[in-house]
Coordinates of C-alpha atoms and ligand atoms in Angstrom, one line a residue:
M1 CA -94.0 -41.5 -112.3
A2 CA -94.9 -38.6 -114.5
H3 CA -97.4 -37.0 -112.2
K4 CA -96.7 -34.1 -109.9
K5 CA -96.2 -34.9 -106.2
E6 CA -99.2 -33.8 -104.1
K7 CA -97.6 -33.8 -100.7
T8 CA -94.7 -35.3 -98.7
F9 CA -95.5 -37.0 -95.4
Q10 CA -93.0 -37.5 -92.6
F11 CA -94.3 -41.0 -92.2
M12 CA -96.2 -43.1 -94.7
I13 CA -97.6 -46.5 -93.9
V14 CA -99.0 -48.8 -96.6
G15 CA -101.7 -51.3 -95.5
G16 CA -104.7 -51.0 -93.1
G17 CA -104.3 -54.5 -91.6
I18 CA -103.1 -55.1 -88.0
A19 CA -99.5 -54.4 -88.8
G20 CA -100.1 -51.1 -90.5
V21 CA -102.8 -49.8 -88.1
T22 CA -100.6 -50.7 -85.1
C23 CA -97.7 -48.9 -86.7
V24 CA -99.8 -45.8 -87.2
E25 CA -101.0 -45.9 -83.6
Q26 CA -97.5 -46.3 -82.2
L27 CA -96.1 -43.4 -84.3
S28 CA -99.0 -41.1 -83.5
S29 CA -98.7 -41.7 -79.8
Q30 CA -94.9 -41.3 -79.8
I31 CA -94.7 -38.2 -82.0
P32 CA -98.2 -36.6 -81.9
S33 CA -97.1 -33.8 -84.2
A34 CA -95.9 -36.1 -86.9
D35 CA -97.6 -35.8 -90.3
I36 CA -98.7 -39.4 -91.1
A37 CA -100.3 -41.0 -94.1
L38 CA -101.9 -44.4 -94.2
I39 CA -102.5 -45.7 -97.7
T40 CA -104.7 -48.7 -97.9
A41 CA -106.5 -50.6 -100.6
G42 CA -109.8 -51.2 -98.8
S43 CA -112.1 -48.7 -97.1
H44 CA -111.9 -50.5 -93.8
I45 CA -109.1 -51.0 -91.4
K46 CA -108.4 -53.5 -88.7
A47 CA -108.3 -52.4 -85.1
V48 CA -107.0 -54.3 -82.1
T49 CA -109.5 -54.2 -79.2
N50 CA -109.6 -55.8 -75.7
Y51 CA -105.8 -56.2 -75.7
K52 CA -104.7 -58.3 -72.8
Q53 CA -101.1 -59.2 -71.9
V54 CA -101.6 -62.7 -70.5
S55 CA -98.0 -63.2 -69.4
K56 CA -94.6 -61.8 -70.3
T57 CA -94.8 -62.7 -73.9
L58 CA -98.4 -64.1 -74.4
E59 CA -101.0 -61.7 -75.6
E60 CA -104.7 -62.0 -76.5
F61 CA -106.9 -59.5 -78.3
D62 CA -110.0 -59.2 -80.5
V63 CA -110.0 -57.6 -83.9
E64 CA -112.6 -55.2 -85.3
E65 CA -113.0 -54.1 -88.8
R66 CA -113.8 -50.4 -88.9
P67 CA -114.2 -47.6 -91.4
S68 CA -110.9 -45.9 -91.9
S69 CA -112.5 -42.5 -90.9
V70 CA -112.5 -43.8 -87.3
L71 CA -108.7 -43.8 -87.3
E72 CA -108.6 -40.3 -88.7
A73 CA -111.0 -39.1 -86.0
R74 CA -108.6 -40.5 -83.4
F75 CA -105.4 -39.0 -84.8
P76 CA -105.8 -35.5 -86.2
N77 CA -102.4 -35.6 -88.0
L78 CA -103.3 -38.8 -89.9
T79 CA -104.5 -38.7 -93.5
V80 CA -106.0 -41.9 -94.9
I81 CA -105.5 -42.3 -98.6
H82 CA -107.3 -44.7 -101.0
P83 CA -106.9 -46.5 -103.3
A84 CA -103.9 -49.0 -103.3
V85 CA -100.3 -48.2 -104.0
K86 CA -99.5 -49.0 -107.6
S87 CA -95.8 -48.3 -107.6
L88 CA -92.9 -47.2 -105.4
N89 CA -89.8 -45.2 -106.3
T90 CA -87.4 -45.5 -103.4
Q91 CA -84.9 -43.2 -105.0
S92 CA -87.3 -40.2 -105.2
H93 CA -89.1 -41.4 -102.0
T94 CA -92.5 -41.4 -103.7
V95 CA -95.4 -43.7 -104.2
E96 CA -98.1 -43.6 -106.8
T97 CA -101.6 -44.8 -106.1
A98 CA -103.9 -46.7 -108.4
D99 CA -105.7 -43.4 -109.4
G100 CA -102.4 -41.8 -110.5
R101 CA -101.7 -39.6 -107.5
V102 CA -98.1 -39.3 -106.3
F103 CA -97.1 -38.7 -102.6
G104 CA -93.7 -38.3 -101.1
Y105 CA -92.5 -39.8 -97.8
E106 CA -89.5 -39.4 -95.5
K107 CA -90.0 -42.8 -93.9
L108 CA -92.1 -45.5 -95.3
C109 CA -93.4 -48.7 -93.8
I110 CA -94.8 -51.4 -96.1
C111 CA -97.5 -53.5 -94.3
S112 CA -99.3 -54.9 -97.3
G113 CA -99.9 -58.4 -95.9
G114 CA -100.1 -61.5 -98.0
R115 CA -102.6 -63.3 -100.3
P116 CA -103.6 -66.9 -100.3
K117 CA -101.3 -69.3 -102.3
L118 CA -103.8 -70.9 -104.7
L119 CA -103.3 -74.3 -106.2
T120 CA -104.3 -72.8 -109.5
Q121 CA -105.1 -69.2 -110.5
D122 CA -108.3 -68.0 -112.1
N123 CA -110.3 -71.2 -111.6
P124 CA -113.8 -70.4 -110.3
Y125 CA -113.9 -73.7 -108.5
V126 CA -110.8 -73.0 -106.4
L127 CA -111.2 -70.6 -103.5
G128 CA -108.7 -69.0 -101.2
I129 CA -109.8 -67.4 -97.9
R130 CA -108.1 -64.2 -96.9
D131 CA -110.6 -61.4 -96.0
T132 CA -114.2 -60.8 -95.2
D133 CA -115.2 -60.7 -98.9
S134 CA -113.5 -64.0 -99.8
A135 CA -115.0 -65.6 -96.6
Q136 CA -118.5 -64.5 -97.7
A137 CA -117.9 -65.8 -101.2
F138 CA -116.9 -69.1 -99.7
Q139 CA -120.0 -69.2 -97.4
K140 CA -122.3 -68.5 -100.4
Q141 CA -120.8 -71.3 -102.5
L142 CA -120.8 -73.6 -99.4
S143 CA -124.6 -73.1 -98.9
K144 CA -125.2 -75.0 -102.2
A145 CA -122.4 -77.5 -101.8
K146 CA -122.7 -81.2 -101.1
R147 CA -119.0 -82.0 -101.1
I148 CA -115.9 -79.8 -100.9
V149 CA -112.2 -80.6 -100.8
I150 CA -110.0 -78.7 -98.4
V151 CA -106.3 -78.7 -99.3
G152 CA -103.8 -77.7 -96.7
N153 CA -102.7 -78.4 -93.2
G154 CA -102.3 -75.1 -91.4
G155 CA -104.6 -73.1 -89.1
I156 CA -107.2 -72.2 -91.7
A157 CA -107.6 -75.8 -92.9
L158 CA -107.9 -77.0 -89.3
E159 CA -110.6 -74.5 -88.5
L160 CA -112.5 -75.1 -91.7
V161 CA -112.6 -78.8 -91.2
Y162 CA -114.0 -78.3 -87.8
E163 CA -116.4 -75.6 -88.6
V164 CA -118.0 -76.7 -91.8
E165 CA -121.4 -78.5 -91.4
G166 CA -123.9 -80.0 -93.7
C167 CA -121.4 -80.9 -96.4
E168 CA -119.1 -83.7 -97.0
V169 CA -115.5 -82.6 -96.5
I170 CA -112.5 -84.3 -98.1
W171 CA -109.4 -83.1 -96.5
A172 CA -106.2 -83.5 -98.5
V173 CA -103.0 -83.2 -96.4
K174 CA -99.5 -83.9 -97.6
D175 CA -98.2 -84.7 -94.1
K176 CA -98.5 -87.7 -92.0
A177 CA -100.5 -86.0 -89.3
I178 CA -103.2 -83.2 -89.4
G179 CA -102.3 -79.7 -88.4
N180 CA -98.5 -80.2 -88.7
T181 CA -97.9 -76.4 -88.9
F182 CA -98.8 -76.4 -85.2
F183 CA -98.9 -79.9 -83.9
D184 CA -97.1 -83.2 -83.9
A185 CA -98.8 -86.5 -84.5
G186 CA -99.6 -86.9 -80.8
A187 CA -101.5 -83.7 -80.6
A188 CA -103.2 -84.4 -83.8
Q189 CA -104.4 -87.7 -82.4
F190 CA -105.7 -85.9 -79.4
L191 CA -107.7 -83.5 -81.5
I192 CA -109.2 -85.9 -84.1
P193 CA -112.1 -87.2 -81.9
S194 CA -113.4 -83.6 -81.7
L195 CA -114.1 -83.8 -85.4
E196 CA -116.7 -86.5 -84.8
A197 CA -118.0 -85.1 -81.5
D198 CA -121.0 -82.8 -81.2
K199 CA -120.0 -79.2 -81.2
P200 CA -120.9 -77.0 -78.2
E201 CA -123.6 -74.4 -78.8
R202 CA -122.1 -71.1 -79.7
A203 CA -123.6 -68.3 -77.6
A204 CA -121.1 -65.6 -78.3
P205 CA -122.0 -63.0 -80.8
C206 CA -119.7 -62.1 -83.6
R207 CA -116.8 -60.2 -82.1
R208 CA -115.9 -58.5 -85.3
P209 CA -118.8 -56.5 -86.7
R210 CA -118.8 -56.1 -90.4
Y211 CA -119.5 -52.5 -91.5
T212 CA -121.1 -52.1 -94.9
T213 CA -118.8 -50.6 -97.5
E214 CA -119.9 -47.1 -98.4
E215 CA -120.4 -46.3 -102.0
P216 CA -117.4 -44.2 -103.2
A217 CA -118.2 -40.6 -103.7
A218 CA -119.1 -39.5 -107.2
G219 CA -116.0 -39.2 -109.3
A220 CA -113.8 -41.0 -106.8
S221 CA -112.4 -44.3 -107.9
Q222 CA -112.2 -47.2 -105.5
T223 CA -110.2 -50.4 -105.8
F224 CA -111.4 -53.2 -103.5
T225 CA -110.8 -56.6 -104.7
A226 CA -110.9 -59.9 -102.8
E227 CA -107.1 -59.8 -102.7
S228 CA -106.8 -56.3 -101.4
G229 CA -108.6 -56.6 -98.1
S230 CA -107.0 -57.3 -94.8
A231 CA -106.5 -60.8 -93.7
L232 CA -109.1 -62.2 -91.3
G233 CA -108.3 -62.8 -87.7
P234 CA -108.5 -65.6 -85.3
D235 CA -112.3 -65.5 -85.1
W236 CA -112.9 -65.1 -88.8
H237 CA -115.7 -67.8 -89.0
E238 CA -117.7 -66.4 -86.1
G239 CA -120.9 -64.9 -87.2
I240 CA -120.8 -66.6 -90.6
V241 CA -122.7 -69.9 -91.0
L242 CA -120.4 -72.4 -92.6
R243 CA -123.2 -74.8 -93.6
G244 CA -123.5 -76.8 -96.8
A245 CA -126.5 -78.1 -98.6
E246 CA -126.7 -81.5 -96.8
T247 CA -127.5 -82.6 -93.3
G248 CA -124.8 -84.5 -91.4
F249 CA -121.0 -84.0 -91.6
V250 CA -118.2 -86.2 -92.7
A251 CA -114.5 -85.4 -92.6
R252 CA -112.0 -87.6 -94.2
T253 CA -108.3 -87.2 -94.2
H254 CA -106.1 -88.1 -97.1
P255 CA -102.4 -87.9 -96.3
L256 CA -101.5 -86.9 -99.9
T257 CA -100.1 -84.1 -101.9
V258 CA -102.3 -82.5 -104.6
P259 CA -100.5 -81.9 -107.8
F260 CA -103.3 -81.4 -110.3
L261 CA -106.6 -79.8 -110.5
F262 CA -108.7 -79.5 -113.6
P263 CA -112.3 -78.9 -114.7
F264 CA -114.2 -82.1 -115.5
H265 CA -114.2 -81.5 -119.2
A266 CA -110.5 -81.8 -119.3
L267 CA -110.6 -85.3 -118.0
N268 CA -110.9 -88.6 -119.7
F269 CA -114.6 -89.3 -118.9
S270 CA -114.3 -93.0 -118.9
S271 CA -112.0 -92.9 -115.9
L272 CA -114.3 -90.7 -113.9
P273 CA -116.7 -91.8 -111.3
V274 CA -120.4 -91.7 -112.3
G275 CA -122.0 -88.4 -111.7
T276 CA -121.0 -84.9 -112.7
W277 CA -119.3 -82.6 -110.3
P278 CA -118.3 -79.2 -111.3
V279 CA -114.6 -80.0 -110.7
Y280 CA -112.5 -83.1 -110.0
I281 CA -109.3 -83.2 -108.1
L282 CA -106.6 -85.8 -108.6
L283 CA -104.4 -86.7 -105.6
T284 CA -101.0 -88.1 -105.7
N285 CA -102.2 -91.5 -104.6
G286 CA -104.0 -91.6 -107.9
K287 CA -107.5 -91.1 -106.4
T288 CA -109.8 -88.7 -108.1
F289 CA -112.6 -86.9 -106.2
G290 CA -115.4 -84.9 -107.6
C291 CA -116.6 -81.9 -105.6
D292 CA -118.5 -78.7 -105.7
F293 CA -115.3 -76.6 -105.1
V294 CA -111.8 -76.8 -103.7
V295 CA -110.6 -74.6 -100.8
S296 CA -106.9 -73.9 -101.2
A297 CA -105.6 -73.3 -97.7
T298 CA -101.9 -73.7 -98.3
G299 CA -100.4 -70.5 -96.9
V300 CA -99.9 -67.0 -98.1
V301 CA -97.6 -65.2 -100.5
P302 CA -96.3 -61.8 -99.3
N303 CA -97.9 -58.9 -101.2
T304 CA -94.8 -57.3 -102.6
E305 CA -95.5 -56.8 -106.3
P306 CA -96.3 -53.1 -106.4
F307 CA -93.1 -52.3 -104.5
L308 CA -90.5 -54.3 -106.4
H309 CA -90.3 -52.8 -109.9
G310 CA -87.4 -50.5 -110.3
N311 CA -86.2 -50.9 -106.7
N312 CA -83.6 -53.1 -105.1
F313 CA -85.4 -55.0 -102.3
A314 CA -83.6 -58.0 -100.9
L315 CA -86.2 -60.8 -100.8
A316 CA -86.2 -63.9 -98.6
D317 CA -86.7 -67.4 -99.8
D318 CA -90.4 -67.2 -98.9
A319 CA -90.6 -64.1 -101.1
G320 CA -91.1 -61.7 -98.2
L321 CA -89.2 -58.4 -97.9
Q322 CA -86.2 -59.0 -95.8
V323 CA -86.1 -56.9 -92.7
D324 CA -83.3 -56.4 -90.1
D325 CA -83.6 -56.0 -86.4
H326 CA -84.9 -52.5 -86.9
M327 CA -87.6 -53.7 -89.3
M328 CA -85.7 -52.0 -92.1
T329 CA -85.7 -53.4 -95.6
S330 CA -82.6 -53.2 -97.8
E331 CA -83.9 -49.9 -99.3
P332 CA -83.1 -46.7 -97.4
D333 CA -85.9 -45.3 -95.2
V334 CA -88.2 -48.2 -96.1
Y335 CA -89.4 -50.4 -93.3
A336 CA -91.8 -53.4 -93.5
A337 CA -93.9 -55.3 -90.9
G338 CA -96.4 -58.1 -90.8
D339 CA -97.1 -60.8 -93.3
V340 CA -95.3 -59.0 -96.1
C341 CA -91.9 -59.1 -94.4
T342 CA -89.4 -61.8 -93.4
A343 CA -87.5 -61.4 -90.2
C344 CA -83.9 -61.7 -91.3
W345 CA -82.1 -60.8 -88.1
E346 CA -80.4 -63.5 -86.0
H347 CA -83.3 -64.9 -84.1
S348 CA -83.4 -65.7 -80.5
P349 CA -83.0 -69.5 -80.1
L350 CA -86.6 -69.7 -78.9
W351 CA -88.3 -67.5 -81.5
Q352 CA -89.4 -68.1 -85.1
Q353 CA -91.5 -66.1 -87.4
M354 CA -95.0 -67.3 -88.2
R355 CA -97.4 -65.2 -90.2
L356 CA -99.8 -64.8 -87.4
W357 CA -102.0 -62.1 -86.0
T358 CA -99.9 -61.5 -82.9
Q359 CA -96.7 -61.2 -84.8
A360 CA -98.4 -58.7 -87.2
R361 CA -99.3 -56.5 -84.2
Q362 CA -95.9 -56.9 -82.6
M363 CA -94.0 -56.1 -85.7
G364 CA -96.2 -53.1 -86.6
W365 CA -95.7 -51.8 -83.1
Y366 CA -92.0 -52.3 -83.1
A367 CA -91.6 -50.8 -86.6
G368 CA -93.4 -47.7 -85.4
R369 CA -91.0 -47.5 -82.5
C370 CA -88.0 -47.9 -84.7
M371 CA -89.2 -45.3 -87.2
A372 CA -89.7 -42.8 -84.3
A373 CA -86.4 -43.7 -82.7
H374 CA -84.5 -43.1 -86.0
V375 CA -86.2 -39.7 -86.5
L376 CA -85.5 -38.7 -82.9
S377 CA -81.9 -40.1 -83.1
E378 CA -82.6 -42.4 -80.1
P379 CA -81.1 -45.8 -79.8
I380 CA -83.4 -48.8 -79.9
E381 CA -83.0 -52.5 -79.2
L382 CA -84.9 -55.5 -80.5
D383 CA -88.1 -55.8 -78.5
F384 CA -88.5 -58.4 -75.8
C385 CA -91.5 -60.0 -77.6
F386 CA -89.0 -61.5 -80.1
E387 CA -87.3 -63.4 -77.4
L388 CA -89.8 -66.3 -77.1
F389 CA -92.3 -67.4 -79.7
S390 CA -95.7 -67.5 -78.1
H391 CA -99.2 -67.9 -79.5
I392 CA -102.7 -68.5 -78.0
T393 CA -105.4 -69.7 -80.2
K394 CA -108.4 -72.1 -80.3
F395 CA -108.5 -75.3 -82.4
F396 CA -111.6 -77.6 -82.3
N397 CA -112.8 -75.5 -79.4
Y398 CA -109.8 -76.2 -77.2
K399 CA -107.5 -73.5 -75.9
V400 CA -104.1 -74.0 -77.5
V401 CA -100.9 -72.3 -76.3
L402 CA -97.7 -72.7 -78.3
L403 CA -94.4 -71.7 -76.8
G404 CA -90.8 -71.5 -78.1
K405 CA -89.7 -74.4 -80.4
F406 CA -93.0 -76.1 -79.7
N407 CA -92.5 -78.6 -82.6
A408 CA -88.8 -79.0 -81.9
Q409 CA -88.2 -76.8 -85.0
G410 CA -84.6 -76.8 -86.0
L411 CA -83.4 -79.0 -83.1
G412 CA -82.6 -82.1 -85.1
P413 CA -82.4 -85.3 -83.0
N414 CA -81.0 -83.3 -80.1
H415 CA -84.1 -83.1 -78.0
E416 CA -86.3 -85.0 -75.7
L417 CA -90.1 -84.9 -75.5
L418 CA -92.3 -85.3 -72.4
V419 CA -96.0 -85.8 -73.0
R420 CA -99.0 -85.9 -70.7
C421 CA -102.4 -86.5 -72.2
T422 CA -105.9 -86.9 -70.7
K423 CA -108.3 -87.9 -73.5
G424 CA -110.9 -85.2 -74.2
Q425 CA -109.3 -82.9 -71.6
E426 CA -105.7 -81.9 -72.1
Y427 CA -102.6 -82.5 -74.0
V428 CA -99.3 -81.2 -72.7
K429 CA -96.0 -81.6 -74.6
V430 CA -92.7 -80.3 -73.4
V431 CA -89.6 -80.1 -75.6
L432 CA -86.3 -80.3 -73.7
S433 CA -82.9 -79.7 -75.2
G434 CA -79.7 -80.2 -73.1
G435 CA -82.0 -80.5 -70.0
K436 CA -83.6 -77.1 -70.6
M437 CA -87.1 -76.4 -71.7
V438 CA -87.2 -74.9 -75.2
G439 CA -90.8 -75.5 -76.3
A440 CA -94.3 -76.6 -75.3
V441 CA -97.7 -77.3 -76.7
L442 CA -100.5 -76.9 -74.2
I443 CA -104.0 -78.0 -75.3
G444 CA -106.9 -77.5 -73.0
E445 CA -107.1 -75.6 -69.7
T446 CA -103.7 -76.6 -68.4
D447 CA -102.8 -73.4 -66.6
L448 CA -99.2 -74.2 -67.3
E449 CA -98.3 -71.4 -69.7
E450 CA -96.9 -68.9 -67.3
T451 CA -94.7 -71.4 -65.5
F452 CA -93.4 -72.9 -68.7
E453 CA -92.8 -69.5 -70.2
N454 CA -90.6 -68.6 -67.2
L455 CA -88.8 -71.9 -67.4
M456 CA -88.0 -71.2 -71.0
L457 CA -87.0 -67.6 -70.5
N458 CA -84.8 -68.5 -67.5
Q459 CA -83.3 -71.6 -69.2
M460 CA -83.1 -73.4 -65.9
D461 CA -81.5 -76.8 -66.0
L462 CA -84.4 -79.2 -65.4
T463 CA -82.4 -82.5 -65.7
Q464 CA -83.0 -83.4 -62.1
Y465 CA -86.8 -83.2 -62.4
G466 CA -87.1 -85.6 -65.3
E467 CA -90.6 -86.8 -66.0
E468 CA -91.8 -85.3 -62.7
L469 CA -92.1 -82.1 -64.6
L470 CA -95.4 -83.3 -65.9
N471 CA -96.6 -85.2 -62.9
P472 CA -100.2 -84.1 -62.5
N473 CA -100.0 -84.5 -58.7
I474 CA -97.3 -81.9 -58.4
D475 CA -98.3 -78.3 -58.4
I476 CA -95.6 -77.1 -60.7
E477 CA -96.4 -73.5 -60.3
D478 CA -95.7 -73.7 -56.6
Y479 CA -92.7 -75.9 -57.2
F480 CA -90.8 -73.3 -59.2
D481 CA -92.0 -70.2 -57.3
Ligands
FAD1 P1 -103.2 -57.9 -93.6 O1 -104.1 -58.1 -92.5 O2 -103.3 -58.8 -94.8 O3 -103.3 -56.4 -94.1 C1 -102.7 -56.0 -95.3 C2 -103.3 -54.6 -95.7 O4 -102.6 -54.1 -96.8 C3 -104.8 -54.6 -96.1 O5 -105.4 -53.6 -95.5 C4 -104.8 -54.4 -97.6 O6 -105.9 -53.8 -98.0 C5 -103.5 -53.6 -97.7 N1 -102.9 -53.6 -99.0 C6 -102.4 -54.7 -99.7 N2 -101.8 -54.3 -100.8 C7 -101.8 -52.9 -100.8 C8 -101.4 -51.9 -101.7 N3 -100.7 -52.2 -102.9 N4 -101.6 -50.6 -101.4 C9 -102.3 -50.3 -100.3 N5 -102.7 -51.2 -99.4 C10 -102.5 -52.5 -99.7 N6 -103.5 -65.5 -87.4 C11 -103.6 -65.8 -86.1 O7 -102.7 -65.4 -85.3 N7 -104.5 -66.6 -85.6 C12 -105.5 -67.1 -86.4 O8 -106.4 -67.9 -85.9 C13 -105.5 -66.8 -87.8 N8 -106.5 -67.2 -88.6 C14 -106.5 -66.7 -89.9 C15 -107.6 -67.1 -90.7 C16 -107.7 -66.7 -92.0 C17 -108.8 -67.1 -92.8 C18 -106.6 -65.9 -92.5 C19 -106.7 -65.5 -93.9 C20 -105.5 -65.5 -91.7 C21 -105.5 -66.0 -90.4 N9 -104.5 -65.6 -89.6 C22 -104.5 -65.9 -88.2 C23 -103.3 -64.8 -90.1 C24 -103.4 -63.3 -89.8 O9 -104.7 -62.9 -90.1 C25 -102.4 -62.5 -90.5 O10 -101.1 -63.0 -90.1 C26 -102.4 -61.0 -90.2 O11 -103.7 -60.5 -90.4 C27 -101.4 -60.2 -91.0 O12 -101.6 -58.9 -90.8 P2 -100.9 -57.8 -91.8 O13 -101.3 -56.4 -91.2 O14 -99.5 -58.1 -92.0 O15 -101.7 -58.0 -93.2

């Protein structure tokens, strides 16, 4: 870093997604006099609105994309800096931005999120969806498409398969059941009929308004690439029409892995089906499908590159920055939160990290608290929100609540499942280990989340109740009150 340091901030946060913005909010409210910088690649930040604590650990909120100036107006001691961070020097406690400016920090929190794992890089027919810009690029291509292939089996793939209309969808999944990041085969079976059913009319307006990006001021440079925006949130497809060029809708599942992808000119033409699609995809069962484009929805890679060179960060197996129970990385005075980090403390038996919206908020909030506590020399303990994994979302228009080891993660054969299912209405699965409830999947309006959450947190021995636990004629809430 040859350039002269412009200024040193007491706290510096990198990334204007949910983790970074929540960290800024927490620090500003705890130490209002603190000099804080938020360095972010895009001109917009993500703000949590309508936050609601549903139960002890479950939370719900909306997300709005706002110009970063809104945050500066709220916090007079905050300076928002663009463009992105290009490099970090942890020894000199400085960062350099893409336009060559250098800033110092006393404490830094990296919240740079992740980017989609793509099946193949730089192929115009392979799209990843991460932010508003890439969602719009997808929508544009979809409007001309007759057939697309969706690869992946997580939340994004599930939502896409349900939301896309007017286009044939080939869904390539490597697992035996759909949605295996969140569900087991039973829950998948419960959800599949929704793919063929008519979708309910959507009356709700888009909850996350999109502000137009202002032109950069004359002379100012701006870096804003598809990869550098914040990740979209739970309602990312609301307000964008996901409609292809055809009428009608077909979803097909192929329980296969996808090792190869190549433009059609690279193939032996004699082996191809008649017709010319822009791209063909070969699945491991040997079948080839032509399509207009492929959506790669196979997870994210933590955005760590600008921070690694010349530093000594410990990285986890999933390439995230390792953080301890104070959200600290292996480098002094450097914290990390959200999708970019990997929680490497000893987890509570009922919690696991998943790169989700709620965890980005919780980690950003807790990182802010830890940074403040360290500066104020106050003790701080791991927050209660990391006691029990909990997540509320919607899939195929059903409310979905996931609690604890909802898919018996890490339990081996040492567990028992209880399932109650009413077709088209609800699916309830409970995971028991040693007679205690350790996880649950609740699909539909079950109203069981609070009671089950308590049973998990209390670790009450439920052996004597057996299958009665899910007896629909027993008011379980009353029962355990
Ligand atoms: P991000 O939101 O990715 O923010 C990272 C920020 O860092 C951005 O502002 C970016 O501009 C900035 N940045 C990156 N590099 C640099 C740099 N070098 N210098 C400066 N700034 C930088 N989660 C759910 O819980 N429920 C869902 O239903 C759900 N659906 C999703 C649907 C889609 C299509 C996607 C892509 C994700 C979805 N997620 C969902 C996941 C969720 O969006 C992420 O877990 C969450 O947004 C992560 O927040 P973050 O703040 O860590 O990172």
